[in-house]
Amino acid sequence: MANIYQPPEQHPGDGSQVFFYYQHFSPDTLTPIHNHQWGQLQLSRGGLMELVAEEQRFMSLSHCGIWIPPGVKHESYMRRCVQYSCMNVPLALAARLPDHTCLLELSPITEAILADLNLRGVELAQTPADERLLSVLLDQLSQAREVQPFLPVTDHPLLQTIAAELEAMPEGGRRFAAWADALGTTERTLARLCQSQLGMSFIEWRQRYRFIHGLQLLRQAISVKEVALTLGYHQTSPFISLFRKYAGCTPQAYRQQLAQGNAAALPRP
């Protein structure tokens, strides 16, 4: 049975301020359908969060936040442990952000401010310095680029089983034929399921999980070669080809863009 998390329903301040809350979610945690009077930028680290809003499904990305406008009904599910934080934006300020649910790319400045607030456990700005940080944060988010949903999600139980393993082990996992045997079906039937439910092949689906994991690794102080090996490649070149396919640049070029603060919106469908 899933763990149920009920998010706060009351603003902790006077209703006009941006506020934050932070949670560590255990595996198999569900947030039932609900909405808020304020907008939310939902962020997750350490695991993928699935969110459903406005008849669309979104998968959290390490370099993006999921923006949900005020009043929009939504629900979410965490398969694994997730370090979660949420930026809550009052109605008047939320008007500066998109009027629809979407993935917003986080600039290096945005990430740095969010990391600082998280580290200090800031829920409400209590000092002029923090108020200035929030002002910069809102400016950055109002200019953020939207990223198209990249990882398809599905309610089909067979594919959900595969998704759980791909999330846990994007670097490996079973081959397609082994999955068909394990799930008690045929390769042909499973291939049709992937196309009808996901709009892509199993190989493409697995590659996208690897790419997302690669993005997370590239933001750490490890070499491109180590990233490739961690993802299960025996050589660097296949990983570079995979990265170029979705990002339009090499992993090293992407790192340089990150350092310069002008990384392109990633990934692209």
Short mmCIF file of C-alpha atoms in Angstrom, two decimals:
data_model
loop_
_atom_site.label_atom_id
_atom_site.label_comp_id
_atom_site.label_asym_id
_atom_site.label_seq_id
_atom_site.Cartn_x
_atom_site.Cartn_y
_atom_site.Cartn_z
CA MET A 1 0.00 0.00 0.00
CA ALA A 2 1.31 3.45 -0.91
CA ASN A 3 2.32 5.99 1.72
CA ILE A 4 -0.01 8.98 1.59
CA TYR A 5 1.34 12.52 1.91
CA GLN A 6 -1.01 15.44 2.45
CA PRO A 7 0.70 18.76 1.61
CA PRO A 8 0.15 21.87 3.78
CA GLU A 9 -3.12 23.66 3.15
CA GLN A 10 -2.39 26.89 5.00
CA HIS A 11 0.05 29.66 4.13
CA PRO A 12 2.54 29.97 7.03
CA GLY A 13 2.75 33.77 6.66
CA ASP A 14 0.43 36.62 5.75
CA GLY A 15 -0.52 35.08 2.39
CA SER A 16 1.51 37.48 0.25
CA GLN A 17 4.95 35.90 0.61
CA VAL A 18 6.70 33.14 -1.28
CA PHE A 19 7.21 30.18 1.03
CA PHE A 20 8.95 26.81 0.87
CA TYR A 21 8.61 23.38 2.36
CA TYR A 22 10.93 20.42 2.22
CA GLN A 23 10.31 16.70 2.52
CA HIS A 24 12.16 13.40 2.28
CA PHE A 25 9.78 10.94 0.64
CA SER A 26 10.11 7.22 1.19
CA PRO A 27 9.52 4.85 -1.75
CA ASP A 28 5.98 4.33 -2.98
CA THR A 29 4.59 7.66 -1.77
CA LEU A 30 1.42 9.14 -3.24
CA THR A 31 0.12 12.70 -2.98
CA PRO A 32 -3.63 12.50 -3.70
CA ILE A 33 -5.30 14.87 -6.13
CA HIS A 34 -5.57 18.40 -4.72
CA ASN A 35 -5.00 22.05 -5.60
CA HIS A 36 -3.78 25.26 -3.95
CA GLN A 37 -4.55 28.96 -3.93
CA TRP A 38 -0.90 29.54 -4.81
CA GLY A 39 1.34 28.33 -7.63
CA GLN A 40 4.01 25.72 -7.03
CA LEU A 41 7.43 24.96 -8.41
CA GLN A 42 8.07 21.34 -7.44
CA LEU A 43 11.63 20.04 -7.33
CA SER A 44 13.02 16.58 -6.66
CA ARG A 45 16.45 15.01 -6.26
CA GLY A 46 17.57 11.41 -5.91
CA GLY A 47 14.61 9.85 -7.69
CA LEU A 48 11.95 10.57 -10.27
CA MET A 49 8.58 12.05 -9.38
CA GLU A 50 5.57 11.50 -11.64
CA LEU A 51 2.98 14.28 -11.62
CA VAL A 52 -0.42 14.39 -13.32
CA ALA A 53 -2.06 17.75 -14.03
CA GLU A 54 -4.37 19.12 -16.72
CA GLU A 55 -4.64 15.65 -18.31
CA GLN A 56 -0.87 15.52 -18.81
CA ARG A 57 1.83 13.47 -17.11
CA PHE A 58 5.16 14.99 -16.19
CA MET A 59 8.35 13.36 -14.98
CA SER A 60 10.67 15.44 -12.81
CA LEU A 61 14.14 16.19 -14.20
CA SER A 62 17.15 17.15 -12.10
CA HIS A 63 17.67 20.41 -14.01
CA CYS A 64 13.98 21.38 -14.19
CA GLY A 65 11.12 22.21 -11.88
CA ILE A 66 7.49 21.31 -12.49
CA TRP A 67 5.45 24.52 -12.45
CA ILE A 68 1.79 24.22 -11.43
CA PRO A 69 -0.33 27.39 -11.60
CA PRO A 70 -2.75 28.33 -8.79
CA GLY A 71 -5.96 26.34 -8.70
CA VAL A 72 -4.78 23.51 -10.96
CA LYS A 73 -5.65 20.05 -9.63
CA HIS A 74 -2.70 17.66 -9.54
CA GLU A 75 -1.39 14.47 -7.96
CA SER A 76 2.05 12.92 -7.77
CA TYR A 77 3.77 9.62 -7.12
CA MET A 78 7.32 8.74 -6.03
CA ARG A 79 8.57 5.23 -6.75
CA ARG A 80 11.86 5.72 -4.89
CA CYS A 81 13.27 7.90 -2.14
CA VAL A 82 13.07 11.54 -3.21
CA GLN A 83 14.48 14.68 -1.66
CA TYR A 84 11.64 17.07 -2.38
CA SER A 85 11.29 20.81 -2.11
CA CYS A 86 8.48 23.09 -3.16
CA MET A 87 8.47 26.81 -3.88
CA ASN A 88 4.98 28.21 -3.31
CA VAL A 89 4.15 31.44 -5.13
CA PRO A 90 1.15 33.60 -4.12
CA LEU A 91 -1.43 34.47 -6.76
CA ALA A 92 -0.21 38.01 -7.51
CA LEU A 93 3.39 36.86 -8.07
CA ALA A 94 2.38 33.67 -9.90
CA ALA A 95 0.97 35.84 -12.69
CA ARG A 96 4.58 36.38 -13.81
CA LEU A 97 4.95 32.65 -14.56
CA PRO A 98 3.22 30.44 -17.17
CA ASP A 99 -0.55 29.98 -16.92
CA HIS A 100 -0.26 26.23 -17.60
CA THR A 101 1.53 23.29 -16.02
CA CYS A 102 4.98 22.80 -17.53
CA LEU A 103 8.62 21.92 -16.96
CA LEU A 104 10.80 24.99 -16.40
CA GLU A 105 14.55 24.79 -16.92
CA LEU A 106 16.54 25.92 -13.88
CA SER A 107 19.38 28.29 -14.64
CA PRO A 108 22.63 27.97 -12.65
CA ILE A 109 21.64 31.09 -10.71
CA THR A 110 18.23 29.58 -9.90
CA GLU A 111 19.82 26.31 -8.80
CA ALA A 112 22.34 28.10 -6.60
CA ILE A 113 19.67 30.17 -4.84
CA LEU A 114 17.39 27.15 -4.33
CA ALA A 115 20.31 25.10 -2.98
CA ASP A 116 21.21 27.87 -0.53
CA LEU A 117 17.64 28.24 0.72
CA ASN A 118 17.32 24.46 1.05
CA LEU A 119 20.60 24.14 2.95
CA ARG A 120 19.49 26.80 5.43
CA GLY A 121 15.96 25.43 5.65
CA VAL A 122 14.42 28.80 4.74
CA GLU A 123 10.62 28.61 4.70
CA LEU A 124 9.82 32.33 4.66
CA ALA A 125 12.17 35.24 3.96
CA GLN A 126 13.03 36.74 7.35
CA THR A 127 15.77 39.15 6.28
CA PRO A 128 16.17 41.81 3.57
CA ALA A 129 18.96 39.67 2.07
CA ASP A 130 16.63 36.69 1.64
CA GLU A 131 13.92 38.94 0.21
CA ARG A 132 16.40 40.11 -2.42
CA LEU A 133 17.31 36.48 -3.19
CA LEU A 134 13.64 35.66 -3.75
CA SER A 135 13.26 38.67 -6.02
CA VAL A 136 16.15 37.42 -8.18
CA LEU A 137 14.71 33.90 -8.08
CA LEU A 138 11.34 35.09 -9.41
CA ASP A 139 13.06 37.12 -12.12
CA GLN A 140 15.00 34.04 -13.21
CA LEU A 141 11.91 31.82 -13.25
CA SER A 142 9.88 34.38 -15.20
CA GLN A 143 12.50 34.10 -17.96
CA ALA A 144 12.96 30.32 -17.73
CA ARG A 145 12.58 28.22 -20.85
CA GLU A 146 9.96 25.50 -21.02
CA VAL A 147 11.19 21.96 -21.59
CA GLN A 148 8.92 19.50 -23.35
CA PRO A 149 8.08 16.32 -21.41
CA PHE A 150 10.77 13.84 -22.33
CA LEU A 151 10.11 10.62 -20.42
CA PRO A 152 6.67 9.16 -21.18
CA VAL A 153 4.80 7.58 -18.30
CA THR A 154 1.99 5.05 -18.39
CA ASP A 155 -0.60 3.41 -16.17
CA HIS A 156 -0.14 0.02 -17.82
CA PRO A 157 0.99 -2.43 -15.08
CA LEU A 158 3.49 -4.30 -17.28
CA LEU A 159 5.21 -1.13 -18.40
CA GLN A 160 5.14 0.32 -14.90
CA THR A 161 7.13 -2.71 -13.75
CA ILE A 162 9.75 -2.00 -16.41
CA ALA A 163 9.75 1.72 -15.57
CA ALA A 164 10.52 1.00 -11.92
CA GLU A 165 13.61 -1.00 -12.90
CA LEU A 166 14.76 1.52 -15.51
CA GLU A 167 14.56 4.24 -12.90
CA ALA A 168 16.45 2.17 -10.34
CA MET A 169 19.05 0.88 -12.82
CA PRO A 170 19.19 3.11 -15.93
CA GLU A 171 22.70 1.80 -16.55
CA GLY A 172 21.61 -1.82 -16.96
CA GLY A 173 18.47 -3.79 -16.49
CA ARG A 174 17.15 -6.73 -18.47
CA ARG A 175 17.15 -7.07 -22.20
CA PHE A 176 13.88 -6.84 -24.09
CA ALA A 177 13.50 -10.62 -24.56
CA ALA A 178 14.15 -11.20 -20.85
CA TRP A 179 11.44 -8.70 -19.98
CA ALA A 180 8.93 -10.46 -22.20
CA ASP A 181 9.71 -13.76 -20.45
CA ALA A 182 9.59 -12.21 -16.97
CA LEU A 183 6.22 -10.56 -17.65
CA GLY A 184 4.69 -13.67 -19.21
CA THR A 185 4.12 -12.17 -22.63
CA THR A 186 5.70 -12.22 -26.07
CA GLU A 187 8.24 -9.80 -27.51
CA ARG A 188 5.75 -8.86 -30.20
CA THR A 189 3.02 -8.02 -27.68
CA LEU A 190 5.43 -6.07 -25.50
CA ALA A 191 6.73 -4.13 -28.49
CA ARG A 192 3.17 -3.17 -29.42
CA LEU A 193 2.52 -2.03 -25.85
CA CYS A 194 5.55 0.23 -25.92
CA GLN A 195 4.43 1.86 -29.14
CA SER A 196 0.77 2.25 -28.13
CA GLN A 197 1.38 3.37 -24.53
CA LEU A 198 4.67 5.27 -24.88
CA GLY A 199 4.85 6.23 -28.54
CA MET A 200 8.32 4.74 -28.85
CA SER A 201 10.27 1.50 -28.75
CA PHE A 202 11.69 -0.13 -25.64
CA ILE A 203 15.24 0.75 -26.79
CA GLU A 204 14.32 4.41 -27.19
CA TRP A 205 12.63 4.43 -23.77
CA ARG A 206 15.69 2.92 -22.09
CA GLN A 207 18.01 5.35 -23.85
CA ARG A 208 16.03 8.29 -22.52
CA TYR A 209 16.36 7.01 -18.96
CA ARG A 210 20.11 6.72 -19.49
CA PHE A 211 20.27 10.22 -20.91
CA ILE A 212 18.42 11.71 -17.92
CA HIS A 213 20.75 9.87 -15.54
CA GLY A 214 23.69 11.11 -17.60
CA LEU A 215 22.53 14.72 -17.17
CA GLN A 216 22.53 14.26 -13.41
CA LEU A 217 26.02 12.75 -13.46
CA LEU A 218 27.44 15.48 -15.69
CA ARG A 219 26.55 18.05 -13.04
CA GLN A 220 28.95 16.30 -10.68
CA ALA A 221 32.74 16.53 -10.62
CA ILE A 222 33.39 13.31 -12.56
CA SER A 223 34.81 12.80 -16.03
CA VAL A 224 32.76 12.11 -19.14
CA LYS A 225 34.47 8.71 -19.32
CA GLU A 226 33.33 7.88 -15.79
CA VAL A 227 29.79 8.97 -16.67
CA ALA A 228 29.80 6.65 -19.69
CA LEU A 229 31.09 3.72 -17.62
CA THR A 230 28.53 4.38 -14.89
CA LEU A 231 25.77 4.24 -17.51
CA GLY A 232 26.94 0.81 -18.61
CA TYR A 233 28.88 1.76 -21.74
CA HIS A 234 32.27 0.10 -22.34
CA GLN A 235 33.48 3.10 -24.31
CA THR A 236 32.87 6.84 -24.23
CA SER A 237 31.80 7.21 -27.87
CA PRO A 238 28.35 5.52 -27.58
CA PHE A 239 27.46 7.83 -24.68
CA ILE A 240 28.63 10.89 -26.63
CA SER A 241 26.46 9.80 -29.56
CA LEU A 242 23.46 9.29 -27.26
CA PHE A 243 23.99 12.68 -25.65
CA ARG A 244 24.39 14.47 -28.97
CA LYS A 245 21.17 12.83 -30.22
CA TYR A 246 19.06 14.43 -27.50
CA ALA A 247 21.07 17.52 -26.55
CA GLY A 248 22.48 18.59 -29.89
CA CYS A 249 25.94 18.93 -28.36
CA THR A 250 28.61 16.80 -26.71
CA PRO A 251 28.69 16.17 -22.95
CA GLN A 252 31.80 18.35 -22.67
CA ALA A 253 30.15 21.19 -24.56
CA TYR A 254 27.13 20.93 -22.29
CA ARG A 255 29.40 21.17 -19.24
CA GLN A 256 31.01 24.29 -20.68
CA GLN A 257 27.57 25.81 -21.24
CA LEU A 258 26.68 25.03 -17.63
CA ALA A 259 29.84 26.73 -16.41
CA GLN A 260 29.03 29.80 -18.51
CA GLY A 261 25.43 29.84 -17.34
CA ASN A 262 23.90 29.46 -20.78
CA ALA A 263 23.16 25.75 -21.14
CA ALA A 264 20.50 25.04 -23.74
CA ALA A 265 17.10 23.78 -22.63
CA LEU A 266 17.48 20.02 -22.24
CA PRO A 267 16.43 17.47 -23.15
CA ARG A 268 14.70 17.97 -26.45
CA PRO A 269 12.19 15.43 -27.78
#
